[in-house]
Short mmCIF file of C-alpha atoms and ligand atoms in Angstrom, two decimals:
data_model
loop_
_atom_site.label_atom_id
_atom_site.label_comp_id
_atom_site.label_asym_id
_atom_site.label_seq_id
_atom_site.Cartn_x
_atom_site.Cartn_y
_atom_site.Cartn_z
CA UNK A 2 -1.20 -35.74 3.11
CA UNK A 3 -2.07 -33.66 6.14
CA UNK A 4 -4.29 -35.32 8.66
CA UNK A 5 -6.81 -32.86 9.99
CA UNK A 6 -7.71 -33.10 13.67
CA UNK A 7 -11.38 -33.58 14.53
CA UNK A 8 -13.25 -30.32 14.15
CA UNK A 9 -14.00 -29.55 17.79
CA UNK A 10 -10.44 -30.30 18.81
CA UNK A 11 -9.23 -28.11 16.01
CA UNK A 12 -11.42 -25.22 17.08
CA UNK A 13 -10.22 -25.63 20.64
CA UNK A 14 -6.59 -25.65 19.51
CA UNK A 15 -7.28 -22.71 17.28
CA UNK A 16 -8.72 -20.71 20.19
CA UNK A 17 -5.75 -21.65 22.32
CA UNK A 18 -3.30 -20.68 19.60
CA UNK A 19 -5.11 -17.42 19.05
CA UNK A 20 -4.95 -16.46 22.71
CA UNK A 21 -1.29 -17.51 22.91
CA UNK A 22 -0.50 -15.44 19.89
CA UNK A 23 -2.40 -12.46 21.28
CA UNK A 24 -0.45 -12.75 24.51
CA UNK A 25 2.78 -12.89 22.57
CA UNK A 26 1.71 -9.94 20.45
CA UNK A 27 0.97 -7.98 23.60
CA UNK A 28 4.53 -8.55 24.67
CA UNK A 29 5.80 -7.73 21.20
CA UNK A 30 7.75 -10.94 21.04
CA UNK A 31 6.95 -12.68 17.77
CA UNK A 32 10.40 -12.06 16.38
CA UNK A 33 12.18 -13.20 19.51
CA UNK A 34 12.94 -16.63 18.11
CA UNK A 35 14.22 -15.10 14.94
CA UNK A 36 16.54 -12.84 16.90
CA UNK A 37 17.92 -15.73 18.88
CA UNK A 38 18.25 -18.27 16.15
CA UNK A 39 19.88 -16.11 13.54
CA UNK A 40 21.61 -13.56 15.74
CA UNK A 41 21.24 -10.70 13.32
CA UNK A 42 23.59 -7.82 13.64
CA UNK A 43 24.11 -4.94 11.31
CA UNK A 44 27.09 -6.93 10.03
CA UNK A 45 24.96 -9.88 8.95
CA UNK A 46 26.09 -10.43 5.43
CA UNK A 47 23.63 -9.83 2.67
CA UNK A 48 24.35 -13.35 1.39
CA UNK A 49 23.23 -14.85 4.70
CA UNK A 50 20.23 -12.57 4.68
CA UNK A 51 19.32 -13.62 1.16
CA UNK A 52 19.64 -17.29 2.10
CA UNK A 53 17.36 -16.73 5.09
CA UNK A 54 14.83 -15.07 2.75
CA UNK A 55 14.97 -18.08 0.43
CA UNK A 56 14.40 -20.49 3.31
CA UNK A 57 11.53 -18.38 4.56
CA UNK A 58 9.94 -18.28 1.12
CA UNK A 59 10.30 -22.01 0.70
CA UNK A 60 8.44 -22.58 3.97
CA UNK A 61 5.80 -19.97 3.25
CA UNK A 62 5.19 -21.08 -0.32
CA UNK A 63 4.63 -24.64 0.85
CA UNK A 64 2.11 -23.38 3.38
CA UNK A 65 0.34 -21.22 0.79
CA UNK A 66 0.19 -24.03 -1.73
CA UNK A 67 -0.88 -26.73 0.69
CA UNK A 68 -3.78 -24.54 1.80
CA UNK A 69 -5.05 -23.76 -1.69
CA UNK A 70 -8.79 -23.05 -1.69
CA UNK A 71 -9.34 -25.20 -4.83
CA UNK A 72 -12.42 -23.39 -6.09
CA UNK A 73 -13.16 -21.54 -9.30
CA UNK A 74 -13.50 -17.78 -9.34
CA UNK A 75 -16.98 -17.03 -7.93
CA UNK A 76 -19.55 -15.87 -10.47
CA UNK A 77 -20.53 -12.29 -9.91
CA UNK A 78 -23.75 -10.41 -10.68
CA UNK A 79 -22.03 -7.20 -11.82
CA UNK A 80 -19.63 -4.93 -9.98
CA UNK A 81 -20.26 -3.20 -6.66
CA UNK A 82 -21.26 0.42 -7.33
CA UNK A 83 -19.00 3.34 -6.35
CA UNK A 84 -20.78 4.78 -3.34
CA UNK A 85 -19.05 7.48 -1.31
CA UNK A 86 -18.32 6.63 2.31
CA UNK A 87 -20.72 8.25 4.76
CA UNK A 88 -20.24 7.70 8.50
CA UNK A 89 -23.77 8.91 9.22
CA UNK A 90 -25.71 6.80 6.75
CA UNK A 91 -25.78 3.01 6.64
CA UNK A 92 -25.67 1.59 3.12
CA UNK A 93 -26.90 -1.81 2.16
CA UNK A 94 -23.83 -4.01 1.69
CA UNK A 95 -23.68 -5.43 -1.84
CA UNK A 96 -23.98 -9.22 -2.08
CA UNK A 97 -23.11 -10.03 -5.69
CA UNK A 98 -21.15 -13.28 -5.56
CA UNK A 99 -22.56 -16.70 -6.24
CA UNK A 100 -20.87 -19.45 -4.26
CA UNK A 101 -22.20 -22.90 -3.55
CA UNK A 102 -22.27 -24.08 0.05
CA UNK A 103 -19.63 -26.59 -0.90
CA UNK A 104 -17.28 -23.91 -2.29
CA UNK A 105 -17.81 -21.65 0.72
CA UNK A 106 -16.97 -24.53 2.99
CA UNK A 107 -13.83 -25.43 0.98
CA UNK A 108 -12.59 -21.86 1.08
CA UNK A 109 -13.41 -21.53 4.76
CA UNK A 110 -11.60 -24.73 5.71
CA UNK A 111 -8.54 -23.74 3.67
CA UNK A 112 -8.56 -20.31 5.35
CA UNK A 113 -8.88 -21.87 8.81
CA UNK A 114 -6.11 -24.35 8.16
CA UNK A 115 -3.76 -21.64 6.90
CA UNK A 116 -4.54 -19.45 9.88
CA UNK A 117 -4.06 -22.40 12.19
CA UNK A 118 -0.66 -23.13 10.63
CA UNK A 119 0.61 -19.57 10.91
CA UNK A 120 -0.55 -19.42 14.52
CA UNK A 121 0.93 -22.73 15.60
CA UNK A 122 4.06 -22.86 13.51
CA UNK A 123 4.61 -19.65 11.56
CA UNK A 124 7.48 -19.34 9.10
CA UNK A 125 9.59 -16.68 10.80
CA UNK A 126 9.74 -13.37 8.98
CA UNK A 127 13.24 -12.34 8.00
CA UNK A 128 14.23 -8.75 8.70
CA UNK A 129 16.88 -6.73 10.43
CA UNK A 130 15.72 -5.83 13.94
CA UNK A 131 15.19 -2.20 14.87
CA UNK A 132 15.46 -0.95 11.29
CA UNK A 133 13.07 1.46 9.62
CA UNK A 134 12.61 2.27 6.01
CA UNK A 135 10.42 2.97 3.02
CA UNK A 136 9.26 0.20 0.67
CA UNK A 137 7.83 0.52 -2.81
CA UNK A 138 7.21 -1.49 -5.96
CA UNK A 139 7.77 -0.20 -9.47
CA UNK A 140 8.51 -1.30 -12.99
CA UNK A 141 8.16 0.01 -16.55
CA UNK A 142 6.96 3.60 -16.66
CA UNK A 143 6.46 3.56 -12.89
CA UNK A 144 10.21 3.57 -12.19
CA UNK A 145 10.85 7.16 -13.34
CA UNK A 146 7.65 8.19 -11.51
CA UNK A 147 9.05 6.54 -8.41
CA UNK A 148 12.23 8.60 -8.73
CA UNK A 149 10.09 11.77 -8.80
CA UNK A 150 8.16 10.60 -5.71
CA UNK A 151 11.39 9.72 -3.94
CA UNK A 152 12.79 13.18 -4.61
CA UNK A 153 9.58 14.61 -3.13
CA UNK A 154 10.13 12.39 -0.08
CA UNK A 155 13.70 13.67 0.30
CA UNK A 156 12.44 17.27 0.17
CA UNK A 157 10.69 16.63 3.49
CA UNK A 158 14.10 15.99 5.09
CA UNK A 159 13.50 12.25 5.39
CA UNK A 160 16.74 10.25 5.03
CA UNK A 161 15.35 6.75 5.71
CA UNK A 162 16.58 4.10 3.28
CA UNK A 163 14.21 2.85 0.60
CA UNK A 164 13.82 -0.59 -0.96
CA UNK A 165 12.25 -0.67 -4.41
CA UNK A 166 10.94 -4.07 -5.48
CA UNK A 167 10.90 -4.94 -9.17
CA UNK A 168 9.01 -8.03 -10.28
CA UNK A 169 11.79 -9.39 -12.50
CA UNK A 170 14.93 -8.50 -14.48
CA UNK A 171 12.65 -7.48 -17.36
CA UNK A 172 11.87 -4.39 -15.26
CA UNK A 173 15.50 -3.63 -14.44
CA UNK A 174 16.69 -0.17 -15.47
CA UNK A 175 20.48 -0.08 -15.02
CA UNK A 176 20.82 3.70 -14.74
CA UNK A 177 17.97 4.06 -12.24
CA UNK A 178 18.96 1.05 -10.13
CA UNK A 179 22.71 1.74 -10.20
CA UNK A 180 22.86 5.55 -10.13
CA UNK A 181 19.65 7.51 -9.61
CA UNK A 182 18.30 5.45 -6.70
CA UNK A 183 21.57 4.82 -4.80
CA UNK A 184 22.23 8.59 -4.91
CA UNK A 185 18.95 8.96 -3.02
CA UNK A 186 19.68 6.17 -0.51
CA UNK A 187 17.40 3.71 -2.29
CA UNK A 188 18.08 0.38 -3.96
CA UNK A 189 16.38 -2.04 -6.33
CA UNK A 190 15.51 -5.56 -5.22
CA UNK A 191 14.41 -8.12 -7.80
CA UNK A 192 11.56 -10.11 -6.32
CA UNK A 193 12.10 -12.95 -8.82
CA UNK A 194 15.53 -13.56 -7.22
CA UNK A 195 13.61 -14.75 -4.17
CA UNK A 196 10.35 -16.06 -5.62
CA UNK A 197 11.83 -18.13 -8.42
CA UNK A 198 13.76 -20.09 -5.82
CA UNK A 199 10.59 -22.17 -5.54
CA UNK A 200 9.04 -23.19 -8.86
CA UNK A 201 5.64 -21.93 -7.83
CA UNK A 202 2.29 -22.87 -9.27
CA UNK A 203 0.87 -19.36 -8.95
CA UNK A 204 2.53 -16.39 -10.64
CA UNK A 205 2.74 -13.19 -8.65
CA UNK A 206 2.28 -9.91 -10.47
CA UNK A 207 0.76 -6.43 -10.37
CA UNK A 208 -1.33 -5.82 -7.25
CA UNK A 209 0.01 -8.96 -5.62
CA UNK A 210 3.53 -7.55 -5.50
CA UNK A 211 2.87 -5.12 -2.68
CA UNK A 212 2.30 -7.74 0.03
CA UNK A 213 5.39 -9.66 -1.09
CA UNK A 214 7.53 -6.52 -1.19
CA UNK A 215 6.52 -5.84 2.40
CA UNK A 216 7.16 -9.46 3.32
CA UNK A 217 10.67 -9.48 1.79
CA UNK A 218 11.74 -5.99 2.78
CA UNK A 219 14.66 -6.04 5.22
CA UNK A 220 13.09 -3.40 7.49
CA UNK A 221 11.40 -4.20 10.76
CA UNK A 222 9.16 -1.11 10.56
CA UNK A 223 8.19 0.06 7.15
CA UNK A 224 6.23 2.67 5.32
CA UNK A 225 4.95 1.27 2.06
CA UNK A 226 4.37 3.86 -0.64
CA UNK A 227 2.94 3.31 -4.11
CA UNK A 228 5.33 4.57 -6.78
CA UNK A 229 3.05 7.59 -7.36
CA UNK A 230 2.56 8.44 -3.68
CA UNK A 231 4.80 10.64 -1.52
CA UNK A 232 4.63 12.40 1.84
CA UNK A 233 4.56 16.18 2.09
CA UNK A 234 5.85 16.04 5.68
CA UNK A 235 8.82 14.08 7.00
CA UNK A 236 7.38 10.62 7.79
CA UNK A 237 10.20 9.58 10.15
CA UNK A 238 8.28 10.68 13.24
CA UNK A 239 5.37 8.38 12.37
CA UNK A 240 7.48 5.40 13.46
CA UNK A 241 8.03 6.87 16.91
CA UNK A 242 4.54 8.13 17.68
CA UNK A 243 0.92 7.08 17.96
CA UNK A 244 -1.01 5.44 16.48
CA UNK A 245 1.87 3.34 15.08
CA UNK A 246 3.52 2.60 18.44
CA UNK A 247 0.47 0.95 19.95
CA UNK A 248 -1.14 -0.40 16.76
CA UNK A 249 1.75 -1.43 14.51
CA UNK A 250 -0.44 -1.11 11.42
CA UNK A 251 -1.88 2.11 10.03
CA UNK A 252 -3.97 2.30 6.86
CA UNK A 253 -5.62 5.23 5.10
CA UNK A 254 -9.15 5.54 3.72
CA UNK A 255 -10.47 5.44 0.19
CA UNK A 256 -13.38 7.60 -0.96
CA UNK A 257 -15.69 4.64 -1.05
CA UNK A 258 -17.89 2.64 1.22
CA UNK A 259 -16.71 -0.93 1.88
CA UNK A 260 -18.00 -3.45 -0.65
CA UNK A 261 -16.58 -6.56 1.00
CA UNK A 262 -18.82 -9.57 0.40
CA UNK A 263 -20.77 -11.12 3.28
CA UNK A 264 -19.19 -14.42 2.13
CA UNK A 265 -15.78 -13.07 3.09
CA UNK A 266 -16.92 -12.57 6.67
CA UNK A 267 -18.39 -16.06 6.75
CA UNK A 268 -15.11 -17.50 5.42
CA UNK A 269 -12.87 -15.55 7.81
CA UNK A 270 -15.21 -15.94 10.82
CA UNK A 271 -15.38 -12.19 11.30
CA UNK A 272 -18.44 -10.07 12.05
CA UNK A 273 -19.95 -8.04 9.21
CA UNK A 274 -19.29 -4.43 10.22
CA UNK A 275 -21.82 -1.67 9.52
CA UNK A 276 -20.78 0.26 6.40
CA UNK A 277 -20.65 3.39 8.58
CA UNK A 278 -17.79 2.02 10.71
CA UNK A 279 -14.94 2.91 8.34
CA UNK A 280 -14.32 3.64 4.69
CA UNK A 281 -12.72 1.07 2.40
CA UNK A 282 -8.90 1.25 2.39
CA UNK A 283 -6.77 3.02 -0.18
CA UNK A 284 -3.39 1.28 0.39
CA UNK A 285 -1.21 3.76 -1.54
CA UNK A 286 0.47 4.20 1.85
CA UNK A 287 0.68 1.69 4.70
CA UNK A 288 2.66 1.75 7.94
CA UNK A 289 3.49 -1.68 9.28
CA UNK A 290 5.64 -3.28 11.95
CA UNK A 291 6.78 -6.78 11.08
CA UNK A 292 7.63 -7.30 14.71
CA UNK A 293 4.05 -6.86 15.92
CA UNK A 294 2.25 -7.89 12.70
CA UNK A 295 3.79 -11.08 11.35
CA UNK A 296 0.36 -12.73 11.30
CA UNK A 297 -1.21 -9.83 9.44
CA UNK A 298 1.48 -9.97 6.81
CA UNK A 299 1.37 -13.76 6.49
CA UNK A 300 -2.41 -13.75 6.07
CA UNK A 301 -2.20 -10.78 3.67
CA UNK A 302 0.27 -12.87 1.66
CA UNK A 303 -2.38 -15.62 1.49
CA UNK A 304 -5.09 -13.16 0.41
CA UNK A 305 -2.83 -11.79 -2.31
CA UNK A 306 -1.48 -15.16 -3.43
CA UNK A 307 -5.08 -16.22 -4.03
CA UNK A 308 -6.16 -12.65 -4.75
CA UNK A 309 -7.07 -12.20 -8.41
CA UNK A 310 -9.45 -15.15 -8.67
CA UNK A 311 -10.77 -15.26 -5.13
CA UNK A 312 -9.91 -12.84 -2.34
CA UNK A 313 -9.91 -9.65 -4.41
CA UNK A 314 -13.51 -10.33 -5.54
CA UNK A 315 -14.44 -11.44 -2.01
CA UNK A 316 -13.05 -8.24 -0.52
CA UNK A 317 -14.30 -5.77 -3.14
CA UNK A 318 -16.84 -7.45 -5.46
CA UNK A 319 -15.56 -5.37 -8.37
CA UNK A 320 -15.85 -2.12 -6.40
CA UNK A 321 -13.57 0.82 -7.35
CA UNK A 322 -9.86 -0.03 -7.31
CA UNK A 323 -10.31 -3.75 -6.60
CA UNK A 324 -6.95 -5.35 -5.83
CA UNK A 325 -4.71 -5.63 -2.81
CA UNK A 326 -6.28 -2.59 -1.15
CA UNK A 327 -8.43 -4.31 1.50
CA UNK A 328 -6.17 -7.28 2.15
CA UNK A 329 -4.01 -5.70 4.87
CA UNK A 330 -6.73 -4.43 7.17
CA UNK A 331 -8.80 -7.58 6.56
CA UNK A 332 -5.81 -9.74 7.51
CA UNK A 333 -5.31 -7.75 10.73
CA UNK A 334 -8.98 -8.06 11.65
CA UNK A 335 -9.10 -11.78 10.86
CA UNK A 336 -6.05 -12.43 13.06
CA UNK A 337 -7.46 -10.22 15.83
CA UNK A 338 -4.45 -7.95 15.60
CA UNK A 339 -4.70 -4.24 16.36
CA UNK A 340 -4.80 -1.85 13.42
CA UNK A 341 -5.55 1.83 13.05
CA UNK A 342 -7.60 3.03 10.11
CA UNK A 343 -7.19 6.79 9.72
CA UNK A 344 -10.62 8.36 9.95
CA UNK A 345 -10.03 11.71 8.24
CA UNK A 346 -11.53 11.36 4.76
CA UNK A 347 -9.24 11.35 1.76
CA UNK A 348 -9.58 14.50 -0.35
CA UNK A 349 -9.27 14.98 -4.08
CA UNK A 350 -7.38 17.88 -5.62
CA UNK A 351 -7.55 18.74 -9.29
CA UNK A 352 -8.96 21.37 -11.59
CA UNK A 353 -12.14 22.27 -13.40
CA UNK A 354 -12.40 21.10 -16.97
CA UNK A 355 -15.47 21.82 -19.11
CA UNK A 356 -17.35 22.83 -15.98
CA UNK A 357 -16.65 19.56 -14.18
CA UNK A 358 -14.12 18.74 -11.49
CA UNK A 359 -11.23 16.64 -12.79
CA UNK A 360 -9.50 15.01 -9.82
CA UNK A 361 -5.80 14.29 -10.19
CA UNK A 362 -4.40 13.47 -6.77
CA UNK A 363 -5.55 12.17 -3.41
CA UNK A 364 -4.62 13.84 -0.16
CA UNK A 365 -4.22 11.69 2.96
CA UNK A 366 -3.87 13.14 6.43
CA UNK A 367 -1.56 13.13 9.44
CA UNK A 368 -2.29 9.93 11.39
CA UNK A 369 -0.91 11.34 14.65
CA UNK A 370 -3.33 14.27 14.60
CA UNK A 371 -6.16 12.02 13.44
CA UNK A 372 -5.51 9.64 16.31
CA UNK A 373 -5.49 12.49 18.82
CA UNK A 374 -8.93 13.56 17.61
CA UNK A 375 -10.53 10.13 17.52
CA UNK A 376 -9.04 9.29 20.93
CA UNK A 377 -10.84 12.35 22.32
CA UNK A 378 -14.07 11.18 20.70
CA UNK A 379 -13.94 13.80 17.96
CA UNK A 380 -15.04 12.12 14.73
CA UNK A 381 -14.95 14.62 11.91
CA UNK A 382 -16.58 12.00 9.67
CA UNK A 383 -19.72 12.47 11.79
CA UNK A 384 -19.43 16.20 12.38
CA UNK A 385 -16.93 18.05 10.23
CA UNK A 386 -17.05 21.12 12.48
CA UNK A 387 -16.17 19.11 15.59
CA UNK A 388 -12.48 20.02 15.17
CA UNK A 389 -10.00 21.47 12.71
CA UNK A 390 -8.83 18.86 10.17
CA UNK A 391 -5.49 17.07 10.58
CA UNK A 392 -2.75 18.37 8.26
CA UNK A 393 -2.24 16.81 4.82
CA UNK A 394 0.45 14.17 4.96
CA UNK A 395 0.55 12.23 1.68
CA UNK A 396 -0.20 13.07 -1.89
CA UNK A 397 -1.08 10.10 -4.06
CA UNK A 398 -0.89 11.34 -7.65
CA UNK A 399 -2.85 8.47 -9.10
CA UNK A 400 -4.69 9.82 -12.10
CA UNK A 401 -3.36 10.64 -14.56
CA UNK A 402 0.17 9.40 -13.93
CA UNK A 403 2.75 12.18 -14.26
CA UNK A 404 4.97 10.02 -16.44
CA UNK A 405 7.44 12.37 -18.16
CA UNK A 406 7.37 10.17 -21.27
CA UNK A 407 3.64 10.74 -21.73
CA UNK A 408 2.29 13.56 -19.62
CA UNK A 409 3.46 16.35 -21.97
CA UNK A 410 1.18 15.00 -24.70
CA UNK A 411 -1.85 15.33 -22.43
CA UNK A 412 -2.77 18.84 -23.54
CA UNK A 413 -6.24 18.67 -22.02
CA UNK A 414 -4.58 18.20 -18.67
CA UNK A 415 -1.81 20.77 -19.01
CA UNK A 416 -3.30 23.57 -21.10
CA UNK A 417 -6.36 25.78 -21.40
CA UNK A 418 -8.37 25.57 -24.62
CA UNK A 419 -6.33 28.55 -25.94
CA UNK A 420 -3.06 26.65 -25.49
CA UNK A 421 -1.80 28.53 -22.43
CA UNK A 422 -0.17 26.33 -19.77
CA UNK A 423 -2.28 25.88 -16.69
CA UNK A 424 -1.86 24.32 -13.28
CA UNK A 425 -3.50 20.99 -12.59
CA UNK A 426 -4.06 21.36 -8.85
CA UNK A 427 -6.14 24.50 -8.50
CA UNK A 428 -9.41 23.23 -7.02
CA UNK A 429 -9.59 22.61 -3.32
CA UNK A 430 -7.87 25.84 -2.28
CA UNK A 431 -8.23 25.22 1.44
CA UNK A 432 -6.47 21.91 1.03
CA UNK A 433 -3.74 23.49 -1.05
CA UNK A 434 -3.24 26.19 1.61
CA UNK A 435 -2.92 23.49 4.27
CA UNK A 436 0.19 22.16 2.51
CA UNK A 437 1.99 25.27 3.72
CA UNK A 438 3.62 25.88 0.35
CA UNK A 439 3.29 25.49 -3.38
CA UNK A 440 3.31 21.69 -3.67
CA UNK A 441 2.55 21.78 -7.37
CA UNK A 442 5.62 23.93 -7.93
CA UNK A 443 7.79 21.55 -5.90
CA UNK A 444 6.34 18.62 -7.82
CA UNK A 445 7.08 20.15 -11.21
CA UNK A 446 10.57 21.07 -10.07
CA UNK A 447 11.22 17.36 -9.44
CA UNK A 448 9.48 16.27 -12.66
CA UNK A 449 11.82 18.65 -14.48
CA UNK A 450 14.85 17.41 -12.58
CA UNK A 451 14.06 13.75 -13.23
CA UNK A 452 13.12 14.36 -16.88
CA UNK A 453 16.49 15.98 -17.48
CA UNK A 454 18.48 13.48 -15.42
CA UNK A 455 16.95 10.39 -17.00
CA UNK A 456 16.51 11.46 -20.62
CA UNK A 457 18.45 9.05 -22.84
CA UNK A 458 19.13 6.67 -19.95
CA UNK A 459 15.82 4.87 -19.49
CA UNK A 460 14.82 1.91 -21.62
CA UNK A 461 11.16 2.67 -21.07
CA UNK A 462 11.67 6.09 -22.70
CA UNK A 463 13.34 4.86 -25.87
CA UNK A 464 11.87 6.74 -28.82
CA UNK A 465 10.42 9.53 -26.69
CA UNK A 466 11.94 12.89 -27.65
CA UNK A 467 12.68 16.13 -25.82
CA UNK A 468 11.49 15.08 -22.38
CA UNK A 469 13.85 17.51 -20.62
CA UNK A 470 13.11 20.34 -23.01
CA UNK A 471 9.33 19.90 -22.61
CA UNK A 472 9.64 19.80 -18.82
CA UNK A 473 11.74 22.96 -18.81
CA UNK A 474 9.34 24.70 -21.17
CA UNK A 475 6.39 23.88 -18.91
CA UNK A 476 8.33 24.97 -15.85
CA UNK A 477 9.09 28.36 -17.40
CA UNK A 478 5.52 28.83 -18.59
CA UNK A 479 4.04 28.01 -15.20
CA UNK A 480 6.48 29.41 -12.72
CA UNK A 481 8.66 31.98 -14.46
CA UNK A 482 6.54 33.82 -16.99
CA UNK A 483 3.77 34.43 -14.44
CA UNK A 484 0.98 34.07 -16.99
CA UNK A 485 -1.10 31.68 -14.96
CA UNK A 486 -3.32 31.89 -11.95
CA UNK A 487 -2.02 30.85 -8.53
C1 LIG B 22 -20.73 19.72 15.59
O1 LIG B 22 -19.69 20.23 16.38
C2 LIG B 22 -19.82 21.60 16.68
C3 LIG B 22 -18.53 22.05 17.40
O2 LIG B 22 -18.27 21.25 18.51
C4 LIG B 22 -21.08 21.80 17.52
O3 LIG B 22 -21.25 23.19 17.82
C5 LIG B 22 -22.29 21.30 16.75
O4 LIG B 22 -23.44 21.36 17.55
C6 LIG B 22 -22.06 19.86 16.32
N1 LIG B 22 -23.14 19.44 15.43
C7 LIG B 22 -23.84 18.35 15.64
C8 LIG B 22 -24.90 18.04 14.65
O5 LIG B 22 -23.62 17.60 16.58
C1 LIG B 23 -6.27 31.51 -22.00
O1 LIG B 23 -7.43 31.09 -21.25
C2 LIG B 23 -7.34 31.27 -19.86
C3 LIG B 23 -8.60 30.65 -19.19
O2 LIG B 23 -9.72 30.90 -19.92
C4 LIG B 23 -7.17 32.73 -19.51
O3 LIG B 23 -7.05 32.89 -18.11
C5 LIG B 23 -5.92 33.25 -20.19
O4 LIG B 23 -5.77 34.61 -19.98
C6 LIG B 23 -5.96 32.97 -21.68
N1 LIG B 23 -4.66 33.34 -22.28
C7 LIG B 23 -4.55 33.97 -23.46
C8 LIG B 23 -3.17 34.29 -23.91
O5 LIG B 23 -5.52 34.24 -24.13
#
């Protein structure tokens, strides 16, 4: 049983720890002890590395479990509405959760104790110093989609290694993990190999995986990408430029206004920001330095560990895309760690269907250019004509999923009413021009390549016929026969 210090002493210690940790963050030293104690070199064997991961997880899991909030999922009066972000108009923040004073206090004390523990005696993150790479999670039909996204990444000239986290061996695809990914300098890591080391009381799945993939990735600096998100420019330079160098955490915006509950701010002792300050986060792409942001990642792990029944509702109240999306920025803010939220609004590209716009992908923008603008006081969210927009940087093809095993049956998406093949990204011409090339053509080239490479070799595609043939047929119809617009 942990003995808690008297409250005022605890607060004093907490303040002391916070300032110490801020000082150490300023000097970028949180991993110093790790470097000394384990003496990593590029030769460190993967067995030693794996053992260090297991030890780290054992320590972290104990900390997570011993600071359980012990409350039921808060009752909720409906879901937060989808309201578009507007930097010039304050929206009333939704307040839809019911929590008793007793529950709020339990959750707040658990949060404080966890934070206190990671400040005073953090489990040391395990990674290889000075490494950079891409991290993703995938499984089931997402794995082939990930291979398409990875090929798009390689088109930009980026050669950084990639680590792909699968929840368990049930997700393992031998051909993809042993041939397709290694050929593209990527490898599969089974999260259960680490997590099951501790028979844990909470199972980790779906949205929760992202934080743990970042936590267990071997890279010091990482770009997390959802399986259906890829850059259209080489992302390597992002690691060596602003805002990453000074902030160590970069997140991108969602379409929507923040719907974080006032209770969350009470629990985390953070001020309630005006809804105009920044949009909610999208989290299909995140840049993070484990060296400068161990606290962010450790607190994000806590938010995700207790996410589905507590922190996801606290951070989104059922708003659009509720899940891990807000946990990273929230964790940075609650640990008083610097973070940069890209200001340039996310854009939708898609096509017109039955007179209405059907969005199919999200465009996120160059953080370096965005930072340059906001540093000079130019906020395009307040005045769009204040400056030219930053260049598109990521394409997050989130809806529908371009899963070769299914997408060819979606005739509404791929064809006109008369059965002629049509492009899916035709609306938003200015945006399309800003890509500096025919991204849709590149994308379909990789869908075709992956469809033909993986046909007959993917368990998830068993029983699906003619994937390669359908991809080639669509390719010819769109890009060779010249019978479509664009
Ligand atoms: C927006 O920026 C443009 C270009 O700097 C300027 O001419 C215009 O007056 C600004 N509009 C407002 C409402 O501030
Ligand atoms: C099919 O419909 C589209 C859009 O209405 C049109 O552009 C195209 O020419 C049509 N093709 C044929 C073969 O009728």
